[in-house]
mmCIF file with all atom_site columns, C-alpha atoms in Angstrom:
data_model
loop_
_atom_site.group_PDB
_atom_site.id
_atom_site.type_symbol
_atom_site.label_atom_id
_atom_site.label_alt_id
_atom_site.label_comp_id
_atom_site.label_asym_id
_atom_site.label_entity_id
_atom_site.label_seq_id
_atom_site.pdbx_PDB_ins_code
_atom_site.Cartn_x
_atom_site.Cartn_y
_atom_site.Cartn_z
_atom_site.occupancy
_atom_site.B_iso_or_equiv
_atom_site.pdbx_formal_charge
_atom_site.auth_seq_id
_atom_site.auth_comp_id
_atom_site.auth_asym_id
_atom_site.auth_atom_id
_atom_site.pdbx_PDB_model_num
ATOM 1   C CA . ARG L 1 1   ? -3.586  -19.070 24.833 1.00 72.00 ? 994  ARG L CA 1
ATOM 2   C CA . TYR L 1 2   ? -0.819  -20.678 22.480 1.00 67.00 ? 995  TYR L CA 1
ATOM 3   C CA . TYR L 1 3   ? -4.033  -22.954 21.203 1.00 71.00 ? 996  TYR L CA 1
ATOM 4   C CA . ARG L 1 4   ? -5.494  -19.851 20.396 1.00 73.00 ? 997  ARG L CA 1
ATOM 5   C CA . LEU L 1 5   ? -2.627  -17.866 18.776 1.00 71.00 ? 998  LEU L CA 1
ATOM 6   C CA . GLY L 1 6   ? -2.066  -21.320 16.814 1.00 67.00 ? 999  GLY L CA 1
ATOM 7   C CA . CYS L 1 7   ? -5.583  -21.564 15.596 1.00 72.00 ? 1000 CYS L CA 1
ATOM 8   C CA . ARG L 1 8   ? -5.537  -18.045 13.906 1.00 71.00 ? 1001 ARG L CA 1
ATOM 9   C CA . LYS L 1 9   ? -1.847  -18.478 12.087 1.00 67.00 ? 1002 LYS L CA 1
ATOM 10  C CA . GLY L 1 10  ? -2.131  -22.274 12.080 1.00 62.00 ? 1003 GLY L CA 1
ATOM 11  C CA . PRO L 1 11  ? -3.155  -25.447 10.913 1.00 57.00 ? 1004 PRO L CA 1
ATOM 12  C CA . GLY L 1 12  ? -6.404  -27.123 12.150 1.00 61.00 ? 1005 GLY L CA 1
ATOM 13  C CA . PRO L 1 13  ? -5.018  -29.004 14.725 1.00 73.00 ? 1006 PRO L CA 1
ATOM 14  C CA . ALA L 1 14  ? -4.154  -25.982 17.222 1.00 74.00 ? 1007 ALA L CA 1
ATOM 15  C CA . CYS L 1 15  ? -7.866  -25.070 16.690 1.00 77.00 ? 1008 CYS L CA 1
ATOM 16  C CA . ASN L 1 16  ? -9.687  -28.579 17.454 1.00 77.00 ? 1009 ASN L CA 1
ATOM 17  C CA . MET L 1 17  ? -7.123  -27.936 21.203 1.00 76.00 ? 1010 MET L CA 1
ATOM 18  C CA . LEU L 1 18  ? -8.731  -25.044 21.780 1.00 78.00 ? 1011 LEU L CA 1
ATOM 19  C CA . ALA L 1 19  ? -12.324 -26.337 20.945 1.00 81.00 ? 1012 ALA L CA 1
ATOM 20  C CA . ALA L 1 20  ? -12.149 -29.117 22.681 1.00 78.00 ? 1013 ALA L CA 1
ATOM 21  C CA . ASP L 1 21  ? -10.913 -26.741 26.233 1.00 76.00 ? 1014 ASP L CA 1
ATOM 22  C CA . TYR L 1 22  ? -14.257 -25.221 25.120 1.00 80.00 ? 1015 TYR L CA 1
ATOM 23  C CA . VAL L 1 23  ? -16.532 -28.334 24.566 1.00 76.00 ? 1016 VAL L CA 1
ATOM 24  C CA . ARG L 1 24  ? -15.297 -29.538 28.385 1.00 76.00 ? 1017 ARG L CA 1
ATOM 25  C CA . SER L 1 25  ? -16.835 -26.182 29.797 1.00 72.00 ? 1018 SER L CA 1
ATOM 26  C CA . GLY L 1 26  ? -20.103 -27.705 28.730 1.00 70.00 ? 1019 GLY L CA 1
ATOM 27  C CA . THR L 1 27  ? -22.083 -24.922 28.571 1.00 77.00 ? 1020 THR L CA 1
ATOM 28  C CA . ALA L 1 28  ? -24.473 -23.770 25.066 1.00 76.00 ? 1021 ALA L CA 1
ATOM 29  C CA . GLU L 1 29  ? -22.402 -20.861 24.753 1.00 82.00 ? 1022 GLU L CA 1
ATOM 30  C CA . SER L 1 30  ? -19.152 -22.520 24.512 1.00 81.00 ? 1023 SER L CA 1
ATOM 31  C CA . ILE L 1 31  ? -20.546 -25.424 22.653 1.00 81.00 ? 1024 ILE L CA 1
ATOM 32  C CA . GLU L 1 32  ? -21.376 -23.208 19.946 1.00 84.00 ? 1025 GLU L CA 1
ATOM 33  C CA . ILE L 1 33  ? -17.632 -21.758 20.414 1.00 83.00 ? 1026 ILE L CA 1
ATOM 34  C CA . ALA L 1 34  ? -16.592 -24.710 19.687 1.00 81.00 ? 1027 ALA L CA 1
ATOM 35  C CA . ALA L 1 35  ? -18.209 -25.364 16.977 1.00 82.00 ? 1028 ALA L CA 1
ATOM 36  C CA . GLY L 1 36  ? -16.926 -22.378 15.200 1.00 83.00 ? 1029 GLY L CA 1
ATOM 37  C CA . LEU L 1 37  ? -13.655 -22.928 15.898 1.00 81.00 ? 1030 LEU L CA 1
ATOM 38  C CA . TYR L 1 38  ? -13.948 -26.637 14.443 1.00 85.00 ? 1031 TYR L CA 1
ATOM 39  C CA . GLU L 1 39  ? -15.447 -24.888 11.372 1.00 85.00 ? 1032 GLU L CA 1
ATOM 40  C CA . GLN L 1 40  ? -12.230 -23.273 10.698 1.00 82.00 ? 1033 GLN L CA 1
ATOM 41  C CA . GLY L 1 41  ? -10.329 -25.921 11.394 1.00 82.00 ? 1034 GLY L CA 1
ATOM 42  C CA . CYS L 1 42  ? -12.754 -27.795 8.352  1.00 86.00 ? 1035 CYS L CA 1
ATOM 43  C CA . ARG L 1 43  ? -12.375 -25.227 6.097  1.00 84.00 ? 1036 ARG L CA 1
ATOM 44  C CA . ARG L 1 44  ? -8.252  -25.709 6.158  1.00 81.00 ? 1037 ARG L CA 1
ATOM 45  C CA . GLY L 1 45  ? -8.296  -29.157 5.186  1.00 84.00 ? 1038 GLY L CA 1
ATOM 46  C CA . ASP L 1 46  ? -8.626  -30.995 8.840  1.00 86.00 ? 1039 ASP L CA 1
ATOM 47  C CA . GLN L 1 47  ? -11.036 -33.915 8.376  1.00 91.00 ? 1040 GLN L CA 1
ATOM 48  C CA . ALA L 1 48  ? -10.610 -34.159 12.324 1.00 90.00 ? 1041 ALA L CA 1
ATOM 49  C CA . ALA L 1 49  ? -12.059 -31.412 12.857 1.00 88.00 ? 1042 ALA L CA 1
ATOM 50  C CA . CYS L 1 50  ? -14.659 -31.702 9.808  1.00 91.00 ? 1043 CYS L CA 1
ATOM 51  C CA . THR L 1 51  ? -15.607 -34.879 11.917 1.00 92.00 ? 1044 THR L CA 1
ATOM 52  C CA . ALA L 1 52  ? -15.365 -32.762 15.469 1.00 90.00 ? 1045 ALA L CA 1
ATOM 53  C CA . LEU L 1 53  ? -18.020 -30.439 14.138 1.00 90.00 ? 1046 LEU L CA 1
ATOM 54  C CA . ALA L 1 54  ? -20.242 -32.563 12.902 1.00 91.00 ? 1047 ALA L CA 1
ATOM 55  C CA . ASP L 1 55  ? -19.942 -34.788 16.206 1.00 88.00 ? 1048 ASP L CA 1
ATOM 56  C CA . ALA L 1 56  ? -21.319 -31.544 17.809 1.00 87.00 ? 1049 ALA L CA 1
ATOM 57  C CA . THR L 1 57  ? -23.580 -30.655 15.259 1.00 87.00 ? 1050 THR L CA 1
ATOM 58  C CA . PHE L 1 58  ? -25.829 -34.170 16.116 1.00 88.00 ? 1051 PHE L CA 1
ATOM 59  C CA . GLU L 1 59  ? -24.789 -34.087 19.508 1.00 83.00 ? 1052 GLU L CA 1
ATOM 60  C CA . HIS L 1 60  ? -26.298 -30.840 20.162 1.00 78.00 ? 1053 HIS L CA 1
ATOM 61  C CA . ARG L 1 61  ? -28.510 -30.663 17.226 1.00 81.00 ? 1054 ARG L CA 1
ATOM 62  C CA . MET L 1 62  ? -27.263 -27.457 15.988 1.00 79.00 ? 1055 MET L CA 1
ATOM 63  C CA . GLY L 1 63  ? -29.864 -26.122 14.024 1.00 74.00 ? 1056 GLY L CA 1
ATOM 64  C CA . SER L 1 64  ? -32.467 -27.661 11.928 1.00 78.00 ? 1057 SER L CA 1
ATOM 65  C CA . GLY L 1 65  ? -30.730 -29.120 9.213  1.00 85.00 ? 1058 GLY L CA 1
ATOM 66  C CA . PHE L 1 66  ? -28.426 -30.389 11.856 1.00 88.00 ? 1059 PHE L CA 1
ATOM 67  C CA . LEU L 1 67  ? -28.935 -34.079 10.635 1.00 89.00 ? 1060 LEU L CA 1
ATOM 68  C CA . ALA L 1 68  ? -28.234 -33.284 6.722  1.00 91.00 ? 1061 ALA L CA 1
ATOM 69  C CA . LEU L 1 69  ? -25.092 -31.443 7.709  1.00 90.00 ? 1062 LEU L CA 1
ATOM 70  C CA . ALA L 1 70  ? -23.654 -33.815 10.288 1.00 92.00 ? 1063 ALA L CA 1
ATOM 71  C CA . THR L 1 71  ? -23.941 -36.365 7.489  1.00 93.00 ? 1064 THR L CA 1
ATOM 72  C CA . SER L 1 72  ? -22.608 -34.483 4.749  1.00 93.00 ? 1065 SER L CA 1
ATOM 73  C CA . LEU L 1 73  ? -19.242 -33.457 7.045  1.00 93.00 ? 1066 LEU L CA 1
ATOM 74  C CA . TYR L 1 74  ? -19.142 -37.522 7.772  1.00 95.00 ? 1067 TYR L CA 1
ATOM 75  C CA . ARG L 1 75  ? -19.816 -38.629 4.488  1.00 94.00 ? 1068 ARG L CA 1
ATOM 76  C CA . ALA L 1 76  ? -17.297 -35.895 3.116  1.00 94.00 ? 1069 ALA L CA 1
ATOM 77  C CA . ALA L 1 77  ? -14.275 -36.924 5.517  1.00 95.00 ? 1070 ALA L CA 1
ATOM 78  C CA . CYS L 1 78  ? -14.717 -40.665 5.159  1.00 95.00 ? 1071 CYS L CA 1
ATOM 79  C CA . GLU L 1 79  ? -14.154 -40.131 1.253  1.00 95.00 ? 1072 GLU L CA 1
ATOM 80  C CA . ALA L 1 80  ? -11.185 -38.485 2.273  1.00 94.00 ? 1073 ALA L CA 1
ATOM 81  C CA . GLY L 1 81  ? -9.834  -41.638 4.040  1.00 95.00 ? 1074 GLY L CA 1
ATOM 82  C CA . TYR L 1 82  ? -10.642 -40.040 7.284  1.00 95.00 ? 1075 TYR L CA 1
ATOM 83  C CA . GLY L 1 83  ? -11.605 -43.302 9.305  1.00 96.00 ? 1076 GLY L CA 1
ATOM 84  C CA . ASP L 1 84  ? -13.677 -41.185 11.935 1.00 96.00 ? 1077 ASP L CA 1
ATOM 85  C CA . GLY L 1 85  ? -15.697 -39.811 9.288  1.00 95.00 ? 1078 GLY L CA 1
ATOM 86  C CA . CYS L 1 86  ? -16.970 -43.671 8.552  1.00 96.00 ? 1079 CYS L CA 1
ATOM 87  C CA . LEU L 1 87  ? -17.577 -44.193 11.734 1.00 96.00 ? 1080 LEU L CA 1
ATOM 88  C CA . GLY L 1 88  ? -19.769 -41.043 12.048 1.00 94.00 ? 1081 GLY L CA 1
ATOM 89  C CA . LEU L 1 89  ? -21.392 -41.580 8.605  1.00 94.00 ? 1082 LEU L CA 1
ATOM 90  C CA . GLY L 1 90  ? -21.913 -45.553 10.276 1.00 94.00 ? 1083 GLY L CA 1
ATOM 91  C CA . ASN L 1 91  ? -22.960 -44.891 13.520 1.00 93.00 ? 1084 ASN L CA 1
ATOM 92  C CA . LEU L 1 92  ? -25.824 -42.671 11.799 1.00 92.00 ? 1085 LEU L CA 1
ATOM 93  C CA . ALA L 1 93  ? -27.009 -45.561 8.958  1.00 91.00 ? 1086 ALA L CA 1
ATOM 94  C CA . ARG L 1 94  ? -27.404 -48.060 11.896 1.00 89.00 ? 1087 ARG L CA 1
ATOM 95  C CA . ASN L 1 95  ? -29.758 -45.754 13.996 1.00 85.00 ? 1088 ASN L CA 1
ATOM 96  C CA . GLY L 1 96  ? -31.878 -45.305 11.110 1.00 83.00 ? 1089 GLY L CA 1
ATOM 97  C CA . ALA L 1 97  ? -30.645 -41.689 9.546  1.00 83.00 ? 1090 ALA L CA 1
ATOM 98  C CA . THR L 1 98  ? -31.749 -42.515 5.988  1.00 83.00 ? 1091 THR L CA 1
ATOM 99  C CA . GLU L 1 99  ? -29.583 -39.702 4.977  1.00 82.00 ? 1092 GLU L CA 1
ATOM 100 C CA . ALA L 1 100 ? -26.436 -41.298 5.944  1.00 80.00 ? 1093 ALA L CA 1
ATOM 101 C CA . GLY L 1 101 ? -27.825 -44.803 4.243  1.00 82.00 ? 1094 GLY L CA 1
ATOM 102 C CA . LEU L 1 102 ? -29.588 -48.243 5.027  1.00 88.00 ? 1095 LEU L CA 1
ATOM 103 C CA . PRO L 1 103 ? -28.540 -49.709 8.458  1.00 88.00 ? 1096 PRO L CA 1
ATOM 104 C CA . GLY L 1 104 ? -27.158 -52.683 6.428  1.00 91.00 ? 1097 GLY L CA 1
ATOM 105 C CA . GLU L 1 105 ? -24.950 -50.264 5.043  1.00 93.00 ? 1098 GLU L CA 1
ATOM 106 C CA . ALA L 1 106 ? -23.020 -49.889 8.348  1.00 92.00 ? 1099 ALA L CA 1
ATOM 107 C CA . PRO L 1 107 ? -20.848 -53.116 9.019  1.00 93.00 ? 1100 PRO L CA 1
ATOM 108 C CA . GLY L 1 108 ? -19.408 -51.376 5.678  1.00 94.00 ? 1101 GLY L CA 1
ATOM 109 C CA . LEU L 1 109 ? -18.672 -48.256 6.569  1.00 95.00 ? 1102 LEU L CA 1
ATOM 110 C CA . PHE L 1 110 ? -17.080 -49.649 9.883  1.00 96.00 ? 1103 PHE L CA 1
ATOM 111 C CA . ALA L 1 111 ? -15.184 -51.421 7.713  1.00 96.00 ? 1104 ALA L CA 1
ATOM 112 C CA . ALA L 1 112 ? -13.895 -48.878 5.858  1.00 97.00 ? 1105 ALA L CA 1
ATOM 113 C CA . GLY L 1 113 ? -12.948 -46.648 8.559  1.00 97.00 ? 1106 GLY L CA 1
ATOM 114 C CA . CYS L 1 114 ? -11.319 -49.447 9.903  1.00 97.00 ? 1107 CYS L CA 1
ATOM 115 C CA . ASN L 1 115 ? -9.214  -49.895 7.166  1.00 96.00 ? 1108 ASN L CA 1
ATOM 116 C CA . MET L 1 116 ? -8.814  -46.250 6.929  1.00 97.00 ? 1109 MET L CA 1
ATOM 117 C CA . GLY L 1 117 ? -6.761  -46.339 10.308 1.00 96.00 ? 1110 GLY L CA 1
ATOM 118 C CA . SER L 1 118 ? -9.530  -45.402 13.027 1.00 96.00 ? 1111 SER L CA 1
ATOM 119 C CA . GLY L 1 119 ? -9.744  -48.232 16.176 1.00 96.00 ? 1112 GLY L CA 1
ATOM 120 C CA . GLN L 1 120 ? -13.597 -47.127 16.924 1.00 94.00 ? 1113 GLN L CA 1
ATOM 121 C CA . SER L 1 121 ? -14.489 -47.885 13.647 1.00 96.00 ? 1114 SER L CA 1
ATOM 122 C CA . CYS L 1 122 ? -12.767 -51.279 13.548 1.00 96.00 ? 1115 CYS L CA 1
ATOM 123 C CA . TYR L 1 123 ? -14.430 -51.980 17.634 1.00 94.00 ? 1116 TYR L CA 1
ATOM 124 C CA . ALA L 1 124 ? -17.848 -50.771 16.053 1.00 94.00 ? 1117 ALA L CA 1
ATOM 125 C CA . ALA L 1 125 ? -17.291 -53.336 13.260 1.00 95.00 ? 1118 ALA L CA 1
ATOM 126 C CA . GLY L 1 126 ? -16.386 -56.199 15.627 1.00 94.00 ? 1119 GLY L CA 1
ATOM 127 C CA . ALA L 1 127 ? -19.344 -55.178 17.704 1.00 91.00 ? 1120 ALA L CA 1
ATOM 128 C CA . MET L 1 128 ? -22.040 -55.567 15.066 1.00 91.00 ? 1121 MET L CA 1
ATOM 129 C CA . TYR L 1 129 ? -20.333 -59.582 14.056 1.00 92.00 ? 1122 TYR L CA 1
ATOM 130 C CA . LEU L 1 130 ? -20.423 -60.144 18.113 1.00 91.00 ? 1123 LEU L CA 1
ATOM 131 C CA . VAL L 1 131 ? -23.824 -59.578 18.534 1.00 87.00 ? 1124 VAL L CA 1
ATOM 132 C CA . GLY L 1 132 ? -25.180 -60.227 15.170 1.00 88.00 ? 1125 GLY L CA 1
ATOM 133 C CA . VAL L 1 133 ? -26.470 -57.280 14.252 1.00 85.00 ? 1126 VAL L CA 1
ATOM 134 C CA . GLU L 1 134 ? -27.135 -56.327 10.319 1.00 89.00 ? 1127 GLU L CA 1
ATOM 135 C CA . VAL L 1 135 ? -24.928 -59.036 9.794  1.00 91.00 ? 1128 VAL L CA 1
ATOM 136 C CA . PRO L 1 136 ? -24.178 -63.199 10.939 1.00 92.00 ? 1129 PRO L CA 1
ATOM 137 C CA . ALA L 1 137 ? -23.579 -63.338 14.529 1.00 90.00 ? 1130 ALA L CA 1
ATOM 138 C CA . ASP L 1 138 ? -19.405 -64.640 14.055 1.00 92.00 ? 1131 ASP L CA 1
ATOM 139 C CA . ALA L 1 139 ? -17.158 -64.391 17.252 1.00 89.00 ? 1132 ALA L CA 1
ATOM 140 C CA . SER L 1 140 ? -14.095 -65.236 15.269 1.00 91.00 ? 1133 SER L CA 1
ATOM 141 C CA . VAL L 1 141 ? -14.805 -62.294 12.670 1.00 94.00 ? 1134 VAL L CA 1
ATOM 142 C CA . ALA L 1 142 ? -15.846 -59.609 14.867 1.00 93.00 ? 1135 ALA L CA 1
ATOM 143 C CA . LEU L 1 143 ? -12.380 -61.095 17.052 1.00 92.00 ? 1136 LEU L CA 1
ATOM 144 C CA . SER L 1 144 ? -10.567 -59.758 14.248 1.00 94.00 ? 1137 SER L CA 1
ATOM 145 C CA . TRP L 1 145 ? -11.786 -56.448 13.556 1.00 96.00 ? 1138 TRP L CA 1
ATOM 146 C CA . PHE L 1 146 ? -11.488 -56.508 17.263 1.00 95.00 ? 1139 PHE L CA 1
ATOM 147 C CA . THR L 1 147 ? -8.084  -57.048 16.867 1.00 94.00 ? 1140 THR L CA 1
ATOM 148 C CA . LYS L 1 148 ? -7.105  -54.334 14.569 1.00 97.00 ? 1141 LYS L CA 1
ATOM 149 C CA . GLY L 1 149 ? -8.734  -52.377 16.521 1.00 97.00 ? 1142 GLY L CA 1
ATOM 150 C CA . CYS L 1 150 ? -6.915  -52.740 18.974 1.00 96.00 ? 1143 CYS L CA 1
ATOM 151 C CA . SER L 1 151 ? -3.501  -52.348 17.382 1.00 96.00 ? 1144 SER L CA 1
ATOM 152 C CA . GLU L 1 152 ? -4.553  -49.277 16.314 1.00 96.00 ? 1145 GLU L CA 1
ATOM 153 C CA . GLY L 1 153 ? -5.168  -47.646 19.826 1.00 96.00 ? 1146 GLY L CA 1
ATOM 154 C CA . SER L 1 154 ? -9.001  -48.412 20.936 1.00 96.00 ? 1147 SER L CA 1
ATOM 155 C CA . ALA L 1 155 ? -8.835  -49.304 24.743 1.00 95.00 ? 1148 ALA L CA 1
ATOM 156 C CA . ARG L 1 156 ? -12.278 -50.430 23.830 1.00 93.00 ? 1149 ARG L CA 1
ATOM 157 C CA . ALA L 1 157 ? -11.624 -53.221 20.614 1.00 94.00 ? 1150 ALA L CA 1
ATOM 158 C CA . CYS L 1 158 ? -9.619  -54.834 23.319 1.00 94.00 ? 1151 CYS L CA 1
ATOM 159 C CA . VAL L 1 159 ? -11.873 -55.559 25.798 1.00 92.00 ? 1152 VAL L CA 1
ATOM 160 C CA . GLY L 1 160 ? -13.943 -56.580 22.648 1.00 92.00 ? 1153 GLY L CA 1
ATOM 161 C CA . ALA L 1 161 ? -11.541 -58.996 21.851 1.00 92.00 ? 1154 ALA L CA 1
ATOM 162 C CA . ALA L 1 162 ? -11.289 -59.853 25.369 1.00 90.00 ? 1155 ALA L CA 1
ATOM 163 C CA . ILE L 1 163 ? -15.139 -60.569 25.404 1.00 89.00 ? 1156 ILE L CA 1
ATOM 164 C CA . ALA L 1 164 ? -15.211 -62.160 22.009 1.00 89.00 ? 1157 ALA L CA 1
ATOM 165 C CA . SER L 1 165 ? -12.008 -64.843 22.914 1.00 88.00 ? 1158 SER L CA 1
ATOM 166 C CA . ARG L 1 166 ? -13.695 -66.157 25.684 1.00 85.00 ? 1159 ARG L CA 1
ATOM 167 C CA . LEU L 1 167 ? -16.426 -67.119 23.061 1.00 84.00 ? 1160 LEU L CA 1
ATOM 168 C CA . LEU L 1 168 ? -13.838 -69.187 21.047 1.00 81.00 ? 1161 LEU L CA 1
ATOM 169 C CA . PRO L 1 169 ? -11.717 -71.127 23.797 1.00 65.00 ? 1162 PRO L CA 1
ATOM 170 C CA . GLU L 1 170 ? -10.815 -74.190 21.652 1.00 69.00 ? 1163 GLU L CA 1
ATOM 171 C CA . ALA L 1 171 ? -9.297  -71.681 18.979 1.00 62.00 ? 1164 ALA L CA 1
ATOM 172 C CA . PRO L 1 172 ? -5.191  -70.354 18.658 1.00 59.00 ? 1165 PRO L CA 1
ATOM 173 C CA . ASN L 1 173 ? -5.156  -66.901 20.051 1.00 59.00 ? 1166 ASN L CA 1
ATOM 174 C CA . ALA L 1 174 ? -8.523  -67.365 22.260 1.00 64.00 ? 1167 ALA L CA 1
ATOM 175 C CA . GLY L 1 175 ? -9.879  -68.446 25.494 1.00 65.00 ? 1168 GLY L CA 1
ATOM 176 C CA . ALA L 1 176 ? -9.768  -66.927 28.983 1.00 69.00 ? 1169 ALA L CA 1
ATOM 177 C CA . ALA L 1 177 ? -6.131  -66.532 29.416 1.00 73.00 ? 1170 ALA L CA 1
ATOM 178 C CA . VAL L 1 178 ? -5.685  -64.906 26.281 1.00 81.00 ? 1171 VAL L CA 1
ATOM 179 C CA . SER L 1 179 ? -8.781  -62.360 26.851 1.00 84.00 ? 1172 SER L CA 1
ATOM 180 C CA . HIS L 1 180 ? -6.440  -61.264 30.375 1.00 86.00 ? 1173 HIS L CA 1
ATOM 181 C CA . LEU L 1 181 ? -3.686  -60.067 27.621 1.00 90.00 ? 1174 LEU L CA 1
ATOM 182 C CA . TRP L 1 182 ? -6.459  -58.226 25.852 1.00 91.00 ? 1175 TRP L CA 1
ATOM 183 C CA . ILE L 1 183 ? -7.922  -56.528 29.104 1.00 92.00 ? 1176 ILE L CA 1
ATOM 184 C CA . GLU L 1 184 ? -4.122  -55.505 30.059 1.00 94.00 ? 1177 GLU L CA 1
ATOM 185 C CA . GLN L 1 185 ? -3.336  -54.208 26.187 1.00 95.00 ? 1178 GLN L CA 1
ATOM 186 C CA . ALA L 1 186 ? -6.937  -51.724 27.125 1.00 95.00 ? 1179 ALA L CA 1
ATOM 187 C CA . ARG L 1 187 ? -5.227  -50.716 30.604 1.00 95.00 ? 1180 ARG L CA 1
ATOM 188 C CA . ALA L 1 188 ? -2.206  -49.701 28.828 1.00 96.00 ? 1181 ALA L CA 1
ATOM 189 C CA . ILE L 1 189 ? -4.258  -47.922 26.347 1.00 96.00 ? 1182 ILE L CA 1
ATOM 190 C CA . ASP L 1 190 ? -6.478  -46.354 28.418 1.00 95.00 ? 1183 ASP L CA 1
ATOM 191 C CA . PRO L 1 191 ? -7.381  -47.241 31.875 1.00 95.00 ? 1184 PRO L CA 1
ATOM 192 C CA . ALA L 1 192 ? -10.719 -44.757 32.348 1.00 94.00 ? 1185 ALA L CA 1
ATOM 193 C CA . GLU L 1 193 ? -12.036 -47.130 29.160 1.00 93.00 ? 1186 GLU L CA 1
ATOM 194 C CA . PRO L 1 194 ? -15.638 -47.538 30.937 1.00 89.00 ? 1187 PRO L CA 1
ATOM 195 C CA . LEU L 1 195 ? -15.634 -51.076 29.315 1.00 88.00 ? 1188 LEU L CA 1
ATOM 196 C CA . LEU L 1 196 ? -12.772 -52.125 30.950 1.00 89.00 ? 1189 LEU L CA 1
ATOM 197 C CA . THR L 1 197 ? -14.220 -51.544 34.513 1.00 87.00 ? 1190 THR L CA 1
ATOM 198 C CA . MET L 1 198 ? -17.610 -53.483 33.576 1.00 85.00 ? 1191 MET L CA 1
ATOM 199 C CA . PHE L 1 199 ? -15.554 -56.290 32.006 1.00 86.00 ? 1192 PHE L CA 1
ATOM 200 C CA . GLU L 1 200 ? -13.688 -56.731 35.182 1.00 85.00 ? 1193 GLU L CA 1
ATOM 201 C CA . ASP L 1 201 ? -16.843 -56.349 37.007 1.00 86.00 ? 1194 ASP L CA 1
ATOM 202 C CA . TRP L 1 202 ? -18.640 -58.907 35.271 1.00 84.00 ? 1195 TRP L CA 1
ATOM 203 C CA . VAL L 1 203 ? -15.815 -61.801 35.468 1.00 81.00 ? 1196 VAL L CA 1
ATOM 204 C CA . ALA L 1 204 ? -15.523 -61.567 38.943 1.00 84.00 ? 1197 ALA L CA 1
ATOM 205 C CA . ALA L 1 205 ? -18.868 -61.677 39.872 1.00 83.00 ? 1198 ALA L CA 1
ATOM 206 C CA . GLY L 1 206 ? -19.132 -64.769 37.275 1.00 81.00 ? 1199 GLY L CA 1
ATOM 207 C CA . ALA L 1 207 ? -20.657 -64.210 34.310 1.00 77.00 ? 1200 ALA L CA 1
ATOM 208 C CA . SER L 1 208 ? -20.067 -66.517 31.236 1.00 76.00 ? 1201 SER L CA 1
ATOM 209 C CA . PRO L 1 209 ? -19.182 -64.916 28.076 1.00 71.00 ? 1202 PRO L CA 1
ATOM 210 C CA . GLU L 1 210 ? -22.859 -65.394 26.535 1.00 72.00 ? 1203 GLU L CA 1
ATOM 211 C CA . GLU L 1 211 ? -23.549 -62.621 29.389 1.00 74.00 ? 1204 GLU L CA 1
ATOM 212 C CA . LEU L 1 212 ? -21.097 -60.505 28.798 1.00 71.00 ? 1205 LEU L CA 1
ATOM 213 C CA . VAL L 1 213 ? -22.035 -60.058 25.402 1.00 70.00 ? 1206 VAL L CA 1
ATOM 214 C CA . VAL L 1 214 ? -25.548 -59.194 26.173 1.00 64.00 ? 1207 VAL L CA 1
ATOM 215 C CA . GLN L 1 215 ? -24.768 -57.102 29.136 1.00 60.00 ? 1208 GLN L CA 1
ATOM 216 C CA . ALA L 1 216 ? -22.015 -55.013 27.272 1.00 56.00 ? 1209 ALA L CA 1
ATOM 217 C CA . SER L 1 217 ? -24.698 -53.699 24.332 1.00 52.00 ? 1210 SER L CA 1
ATOM 218 C CA . PRO L 1 218 ? -20.966 -53.009 22.548 1.00 48.00 ? 1211 PRO L CA 1
ATOM 219 C CA . LEU L 1 219 ? -22.610 -51.271 19.980 1.00 48.00 ? 1212 LEU L CA 1
ATOM 220 C CA . LYS L 1 220 ? -23.230 -47.912 22.183 1.00 46.00 ? 1213 LYS L CA 1
#
């Protein structure tokens, strides 16, 4: 009730909170309502709402021009300095959506989003260097991006840092002992992060760092 009142009279975040409640219900009708609420917030200049609208538009294939609309929303948010907009644009480009750009442009978009404060963009940038997709595989560069993402509050980036650190056992601030500290940070941020559980299971099973990189599918 209060979210609805705030959405009618106030700034975009109230619309976003109300929309999130509709999204959680998962029905087609509720997704349509959520999209309308995100659109209200987006019209008021809330880039988080614009990005959420792009997410919903793309994920639920809303309309015949859903890809073009999602791309334009992500690009506008990215150009306005909202890091998650760059993340969305980079994900589209990486997955072959030419409207968003070439796959080789994805690392730059993720890096830009990371530098705007998007922890998930930092994770995505680090994952590309960890695996060697569109850029040379480099665990030390990956670790630097994951470290930044972890500091921005991304539990997944903290887990990425734990994986990368196990690939650099001789480097300062790396190795198995240090990876435990990254895992503790991930757990403090979001104990429900799926990659956290998978990492702990793999370590308990004695998986090698190289196996962790392959199995984690960190670009997902």
